[in-house]
mmCIF file of C-alpha atoms and ligand atoms in Angstrom:
data_model
loop_
_atom_site.group_PDB
_atom_site.id
_atom_site.type_symbol
_atom_site.label_atom_id
_atom_site.label_comp_id
_atom_site.label_asym_id
_atom_site.label_seq_id
_atom_site.Cartn_x
_atom_site.Cartn_y
_atom_site.Cartn_z
ATOM 1 C CA MET A 105 26.588 -26.043 -27.716
ATOM 2 C CA ARG A 106 28.711 -26.626 -29.781
ATOM 3 C CA VAL A 107 28.892 -23.913 -32.875
ATOM 4 C CA LEU A 108 30.465 -24.206 -35.976
ATOM 5 C CA LEU A 109 30.737 -20.228 -36.357
ATOM 6 C CA VAL A 110 31.459 -20.256 -40.724
ATOM 7 C CA GLU A 111 33.487 -16.321 -40.612
ATOM 8 C CA ASP A 112 36.468 -15.539 -42.922
ATOM 9 C CA ASP A 113 37.154 -11.739 -40.109
ATOM 10 C CA ASP A 114 39.432 -12.591 -37.973
ATOM 11 C CA GLY A 115 38.497 -9.837 -35.890
ATOM 12 C CA VAL A 116 35.056 -10.948 -35.738
ATOM 13 C CA GLY A 117 36.015 -13.988 -35.510
ATOM 14 C CA ASP A 118 38.069 -14.218 -32.481
ATOM 15 C CA ALA A 119 35.983 -11.889 -31.041
ATOM 16 C CA LEU A 120 32.587 -13.816 -31.481
ATOM 17 C CA SER A 121 34.786 -17.467 -30.628
ATOM 18 C CA GLU A 122 35.979 -15.772 -27.589
ATOM 19 C CA ALA A 123 32.858 -14.870 -25.835
ATOM 20 C CA LEU A 124 30.397 -17.723 -27.209
ATOM 21 C CA ALA A 125 33.210 -19.493 -24.658
ATOM 22 C CA ALA A 126 32.916 -17.330 -21.937
ATOM 23 C CA ARG A 127 29.177 -18.650 -22.128
ATOM 24 C CA GLY A 128 30.044 -22.556 -21.998
ATOM 25 C CA HIS A 129 30.017 -22.724 -25.902
ATOM 26 C CA VAL A 130 32.477 -24.784 -27.879
ATOM 27 C CA PRO A 131 33.131 -23.177 -31.011
ATOM 28 C CA THR A 132 34.309 -24.077 -33.542
ATOM 29 C CA ARG A 133 35.866 -21.821 -36.144
ATOM 30 C CA VAL A 134 36.723 -21.768 -40.829
ATOM 31 C CA SER A 135 36.278 -19.121 -42.181
ATOM 32 C CA ARG A 136 35.747 -21.416 -45.879
ATOM 33 C CA GLY A 137 32.368 -21.404 -47.474
ATOM 34 C CA ALA A 138 33.522 -25.199 -48.536
ATOM 35 C CA ASP A 139 35.531 -26.209 -44.980
ATOM 36 C CA ALA A 140 31.581 -25.263 -43.261
ATOM 37 C CA LEU A 141 30.900 -27.873 -45.682
ATOM 38 C CA GLY A 142 32.885 -30.271 -44.503
ATOM 39 C CA LYS A 143 32.889 -30.010 -41.208
ATOM 40 C CA HIS A 144 28.899 -29.321 -40.209
ATOM 41 C CA HIS A 145 28.223 -32.634 -38.755
ATOM 42 C CA ASP A 146 30.099 -32.217 -35.708
ATOM 43 C CA ALA A 147 27.452 -28.861 -34.583
ATOM 44 C CA ASP A 148 24.056 -28.387 -33.197
ATOM 45 C CA LEU A 149 23.951 -24.583 -34.709
ATOM 46 C CA VAL A 150 25.801 -23.095 -37.451
ATOM 47 C CA LEU A 151 26.293 -19.715 -37.724
ATOM 48 C CA LEU A 152 27.262 -18.673 -41.237
ATOM 49 C CA ASP A 153 29.101 -15.405 -42.044
ATOM 50 C CA LEU A 154 27.645 -14.580 -46.162
ATOM 51 C CA GLY A 155 30.790 -13.153 -47.609
ATOM 52 C CA LEU A 156 32.987 -15.581 -47.710
ATOM 53 C CA PRO A 157 36.620 -15.618 -49.816
ATOM 54 C CA ASP A 158 35.889 -18.895 -51.387
ATOM 55 C CA THR A 159 31.925 -18.887 -51.893
ATOM 56 C CA ASP A 160 28.972 -17.050 -51.370
ATOM 57 C CA GLY A 161 27.270 -18.106 -47.752
ATOM 58 C CA LEU A 162 23.964 -17.947 -49.467
ATOM 59 C CA GLU A 163 25.064 -20.873 -51.384
ATOM 60 C CA VAL A 164 26.793 -23.226 -48.878
ATOM 61 C CA LEU A 165 23.762 -23.239 -47.447
ATOM 62 C CA ARG A 166 21.663 -24.651 -50.123
ATOM 63 C CA MET A 167 24.033 -27.450 -49.846
ATOM 64 C CA LEU A 168 23.910 -27.597 -46.633
ATOM 65 C CA ARG A 169 20.202 -27.686 -46.593
ATOM 66 C CA LYS A 170 20.007 -30.818 -49.171
ATOM 67 C CA VAL A 171 22.355 -32.713 -46.194
ATOM 68 C CA ALA A 172 21.259 -31.601 -43.553
ATOM 69 C CA ASP A 173 19.101 -30.087 -41.392
ATOM 70 C CA VAL A 174 21.059 -28.444 -38.954
ATOM 71 C CA PRO A 175 20.080 -25.128 -37.408
ATOM 72 C CA VAL A 176 21.677 -22.539 -39.259
ATOM 73 C CA LEU A 177 21.263 -19.281 -38.358
ATOM 74 C CA VAL A 178 22.800 -16.540 -40.610
ATOM 75 C CA LEU A 179 24.980 -13.136 -39.200
ATOM 76 C CA THR A 180 25.711 -10.545 -42.075
ATOM 77 C CA ALA A 181 26.377 -7.611 -43.240
ATOM 78 C CA ARG A 182 23.967 -7.668 -45.404
ATOM 79 C CA GLY A 183 21.080 -6.473 -44.559
ATOM 80 C CA ASP A 184 18.992 -6.010 -47.902
ATOM 81 C CA GLU A 185 15.694 -7.634 -47.602
ATOM 82 C CA ARG A 186 16.638 -9.207 -51.092
ATOM 83 C CA SER A 187 19.890 -11.360 -48.468
ATOM 84 C CA VAL A 188 17.312 -11.834 -45.209
ATOM 85 C CA VAL A 189 14.682 -13.172 -47.598
ATOM 86 C CA ARG A 190 16.476 -15.352 -50.729
ATOM 87 C CA GLY A 191 18.527 -15.833 -46.672
ATOM 88 C CA LEU A 192 15.093 -17.317 -45.352
ATOM 89 C CA ARG A 193 14.105 -18.618 -47.805
ATOM 90 C CA LEU A 194 16.850 -20.815 -48.334
ATOM 91 C CA GLY A 195 16.110 -22.600 -45.728
ATOM 92 C CA ALA A 196 18.420 -19.651 -42.786
ATOM 93 C CA ASP A 197 15.736 -20.408 -38.857
ATOM 94 C CA ASP A 198 17.091 -16.881 -38.916
ATOM 95 C CA TYR A 199 19.298 -13.831 -40.141
ATOM 96 C CA VAL A 200 20.895 -11.023 -37.535
ATOM 97 C CA VAL A 201 22.830 -8.466 -39.231
ATOM 98 C CA LYS A 202 25.816 -7.410 -37.897
ATOM 99 C CA PRO A 203 26.895 -5.226 -36.113
ATOM 100 C CA VAL A 204 25.517 -8.033 -34.214
ATOM 101 C CA ARG A 205 24.171 -7.158 -30.640
ATOM 102 C CA LEU A 206 25.778 -10.251 -28.533
ATOM 103 C CA ALA A 207 22.672 -11.052 -26.053
ATOM 104 C CA GLU A 208 19.993 -10.728 -28.303
ATOM 105 C CA LEU A 209 22.435 -13.278 -30.734
ATOM 106 C CA LEU A 210 22.394 -15.430 -27.619
ATOM 107 C CA ALA A 211 18.906 -15.182 -27.392
ATOM 108 C CA ARG A 212 18.277 -16.114 -30.725
ATOM 109 C CA MET A 213 20.682 -18.696 -30.917
ATOM 110 C CA ASP A 214 19.037 -20.551 -27.840
ATOM 111 C CA ASN A 215 15.480 -19.919 -29.257
ATOM 112 C CA ILE A 216 16.747 -21.460 -33.122
ATOM 113 C CA THR A 217 18.164 -25.404 -30.671
ATOM 114 C CA MET A 218 14.916 -24.903 -29.008
ATOM 115 C CA ARG A 219 12.510 -25.611 -31.597
ATOM 116 C CA ALA A 220 14.400 -28.263 -33.723
ATOM 117 C CA ALA A 221 15.151 -29.854 -30.556
ATOM 118 C CA SER A 222 10.769 -30.078 -30.056
ATOM 119 C CA ARG A 223 11.506 -30.696 -33.574
ATOM 120 C CA ALA A 224 13.734 -34.372 -33.012
ATOM 121 C CA ARG A 225 10.856 -35.928 -30.318
ATOM 122 C CA PRO A 226 7.618 -35.471 -32.833
ATOM 123 C CA VAL A 227 4.760 -36.878 -31.130
ATOM 124 C CA ARG A 228 4.101 -40.526 -32.556
ATOM 125 C CA VAL A 229 0.343 -41.639 -30.792
ATOM 126 C CA VAL A 230 -1.369 -39.432 -29.050
ATOM 127 C CA ARG A 231 -4.056 -41.448 -26.422
ATOM 128 C CA VAL A 232 -7.722 -40.270 -25.933
ATOM 129 C CA SER A 233 -9.848 -42.884 -23.894
ATOM 130 C CA ASP A 234 -9.904 -45.891 -25.531
ATOM 131 C CA VAL A 235 -8.690 -44.744 -28.451
ATOM 132 C CA GLU A 236 -4.895 -45.364 -29.857
ATOM 133 C CA ILE A 237 -3.439 -42.719 -32.631
ATOM 134 C CA ASP A 238 -0.294 -43.871 -33.612
ATOM 135 C CA LEU A 239 0.783 -41.155 -36.212
ATOM 136 C CA ALA A 240 3.987 -42.709 -37.800
ATOM 137 C CA ALA A 241 2.638 -46.148 -38.052
ATOM 138 C CA ARG A 242 -0.936 -44.824 -39.278
ATOM 139 C CA ARG A 243 -2.841 -47.040 -36.923
ATOM 140 C CA VAL A 244 -5.258 -46.817 -35.075
ATOM 141 C CA THR A 245 -6.587 -49.439 -32.337
ATOM 142 C CA VAL A 246 -10.339 -48.264 -30.325
ATOM 143 C CA GLY A 247 -10.532 -50.197 -27.204
ATOM 144 C CA GLY A 248 -7.495 -52.317 -27.533
ATOM 145 C CA GLU A 249 -8.550 -53.409 -31.941
ATOM 146 C CA GLU A 250 -6.294 -51.745 -34.756
ATOM 147 C CA ILE A 251 -9.574 -50.093 -37.456
ATOM 148 C CA THR A 252 -9.277 -50.231 -41.073
ATOM 149 C CA LEU A 253 -9.539 -46.463 -41.928
ATOM 150 C CA THR A 254 -9.050 -44.892 -45.848
ATOM 151 C CA THR A 255 -5.895 -42.914 -46.876
ATOM 152 C CA LYS A 256 -8.124 -38.920 -45.782
ATOM 153 C CA GLU A 257 -9.616 -40.758 -42.562
ATOM 154 C CA PHE A 258 -6.506 -41.334 -41.081
ATOM 155 C CA ASP A 259 -5.236 -38.219 -42.569
ATOM 156 C CA LEU A 260 -7.517 -36.327 -41.220
ATOM 157 C CA LEU A 261 -7.826 -38.132 -37.351
ATOM 158 C CA ALA A 262 -3.873 -37.053 -37.766
ATOM 159 C CA VAL A 263 -4.036 -33.379 -38.779
ATOM 160 C CA LEU A 264 -7.111 -33.653 -34.959
ATOM 161 C CA ALA A 265 -5.178 -35.716 -33.110
ATOM 162 C CA THR A 266 -1.647 -33.469 -33.365
ATOM 163 C CA ARG A 267 -4.222 -30.889 -32.083
ATOM 164 C CA ILE A 268 -5.640 -32.022 -29.578
ATOM 165 C CA GLY A 269 -8.460 -30.408 -27.260
ATOM 166 C CA THR A 270 -7.884 -27.093 -30.279
ATOM 167 C CA ALA A 271 -10.992 -26.632 -32.301
ATOM 168 C CA VAL A 272 -9.747 -26.871 -36.239
ATOM 169 C CA SER A 273 -11.172 -25.012 -38.288
ATOM 170 C CA ARG A 274 -12.890 -26.321 -41.571
ATOM 171 C CA GLN A 275 -9.934 -24.250 -43.799
ATOM 172 C CA GLN A 276 -7.197 -25.186 -42.580
ATOM 173 C CA LEU A 277 -8.237 -29.523 -42.555
ATOM 174 C CA MET A 278 -9.247 -29.570 -46.022
ATOM 175 C CA ASP A 279 -5.730 -27.770 -46.988
ATOM 176 C CA GLU A 280 -4.188 -29.889 -44.964
ATOM 177 C CA VAL A 281 -5.228 -33.549 -46.193
ATOM 178 C CA TRP A 282 -6.856 -31.884 -50.016
ATOM 179 C CA GLY A 283 -4.014 -29.396 -51.048
ATOM 180 C CA ASN A 284 -7.089 -26.197 -51.429
ATOM 181 C CA ALA A 285 -10.267 -25.525 -50.061
ATOM 182 C CA TYR A 286 -13.039 -25.701 -53.474
ATOM 183 C CA VAL A 287 -16.584 -26.280 -52.240
ATOM 184 C CA GLY A 288 -16.283 -29.922 -53.660
ATOM 185 C CA VAL A 289 -13.965 -31.230 -50.999
ATOM 186 C CA SER A 290 -16.248 -29.142 -48.455
ATOM 187 C CA ARG A 291 -18.389 -31.942 -49.165
ATOM 188 C CA SER A 292 -16.150 -34.255 -49.231
ATOM 189 C CA LEU A 293 -15.080 -33.538 -45.978
ATOM 190 C CA ASP A 294 -18.016 -33.639 -44.326
ATOM 191 C CA VAL A 295 -18.958 -37.270 -45.914
ATOM 192 C CA HIS A 296 -15.197 -38.395 -43.841
ATOM 193 C CA MET A 297 -16.016 -37.069 -41.654
ATOM 194 C CA THR A 298 -18.936 -39.102 -41.288
ATOM 195 C CA GLN A 299 -17.131 -42.401 -42.222
ATOM 196 C CA LEU A 300 -14.545 -41.906 -39.319
ATOM 197 C CA ARG A 301 -16.482 -41.455 -36.383
ATOM 198 C CA GLY A 302 -18.467 -44.477 -37.528
ATOM 199 C CA LYS A 303 -15.920 -46.925 -37.840
ATOM 200 C CA LEU A 304 -15.073 -45.025 -34.382
ATOM 201 C CA HIS A 305 -17.611 -46.051 -32.990
ATOM 202 C CA ARG A 306 -17.169 -43.529 -29.790
ATOM 203 C CA PRO A 307 -19.212 -40.701 -29.889
ATOM 204 C CA GLY A 308 -18.554 -36.997 -29.552
ATOM 205 C CA LEU A 309 -15.137 -38.116 -29.312
ATOM 206 C CA LEU A 310 -14.806 -35.390 -33.209
ATOM 207 C CA ALA A 311 -16.639 -33.202 -31.568
ATOM 208 C CA THR A 312 -18.056 -30.329 -34.334
ATOM 209 C CA ILE A 313 -17.100 -26.975 -33.648
ATOM 210 C CA ARG A 314 -21.297 -25.518 -35.807
ATOM 211 C CA GLY A 315 -19.615 -22.761 -38.431
ATOM 212 C CA PHE A 316 -16.371 -23.330 -37.273
ATOM 213 C CA GLY A 317 -14.749 -26.945 -38.118
ATOM 214 C CA TYR A 318 -14.179 -29.720 -35.416
ATOM 215 C CA ARG A 319 -11.919 -30.842 -32.440
ATOM 216 C CA LEU A 320 -10.981 -34.561 -31.257
ATOM 217 C CA GLU A 321 -11.838 -34.348 -27.643
ATOM 218 C CA THR A 322 -9.606 -34.930 -24.917
HETATM 219 CA CA1 CA B 1484 32.720 -12.273 -44.449
#
């Protein structure tokens, strides 16, 4: 993969570049934060040092996250908890403290890029018997006929559809659809589920898991 290495220390930079190239990666090294912001477009992954001569690496990360979702692995001597937490909160995909163990770094890089690749290909349409749920277009057809759902009904179905075959708790459904789990919402959930079932006309498709929640059957 194409790796943008943001590292001002020549010794570390050269060693890493060499090691990455030896594993088939294509590293490009820059030593300033400003250059990182100009070059991330061509990278599949950014390895970001924090102690840079022009800008703090965390600031580079913050700026980068405003414009790009390229995977970023922070690679730094700064191992205090506050910096680690800040890095992760600012959107770093991983955080590794120097001195780095090469095999571990490579494994973490692979993890990050694999996750990024699966994020880039989200499931758009879920099909179960003759029911088709287009998550991106927010359309549902039953037997080829489109049915009209309210926003909440669709959201409920979408949460279940993205975890098809898995029991989803009431708590989870309320959190994801309503953003909270108050008693009033709990009643609302049942009402919406009843309406949803009525519109789908496919008994058994939305199974009730007693005392737990619901499941979209496969
Ligand atoms: Ca440095």
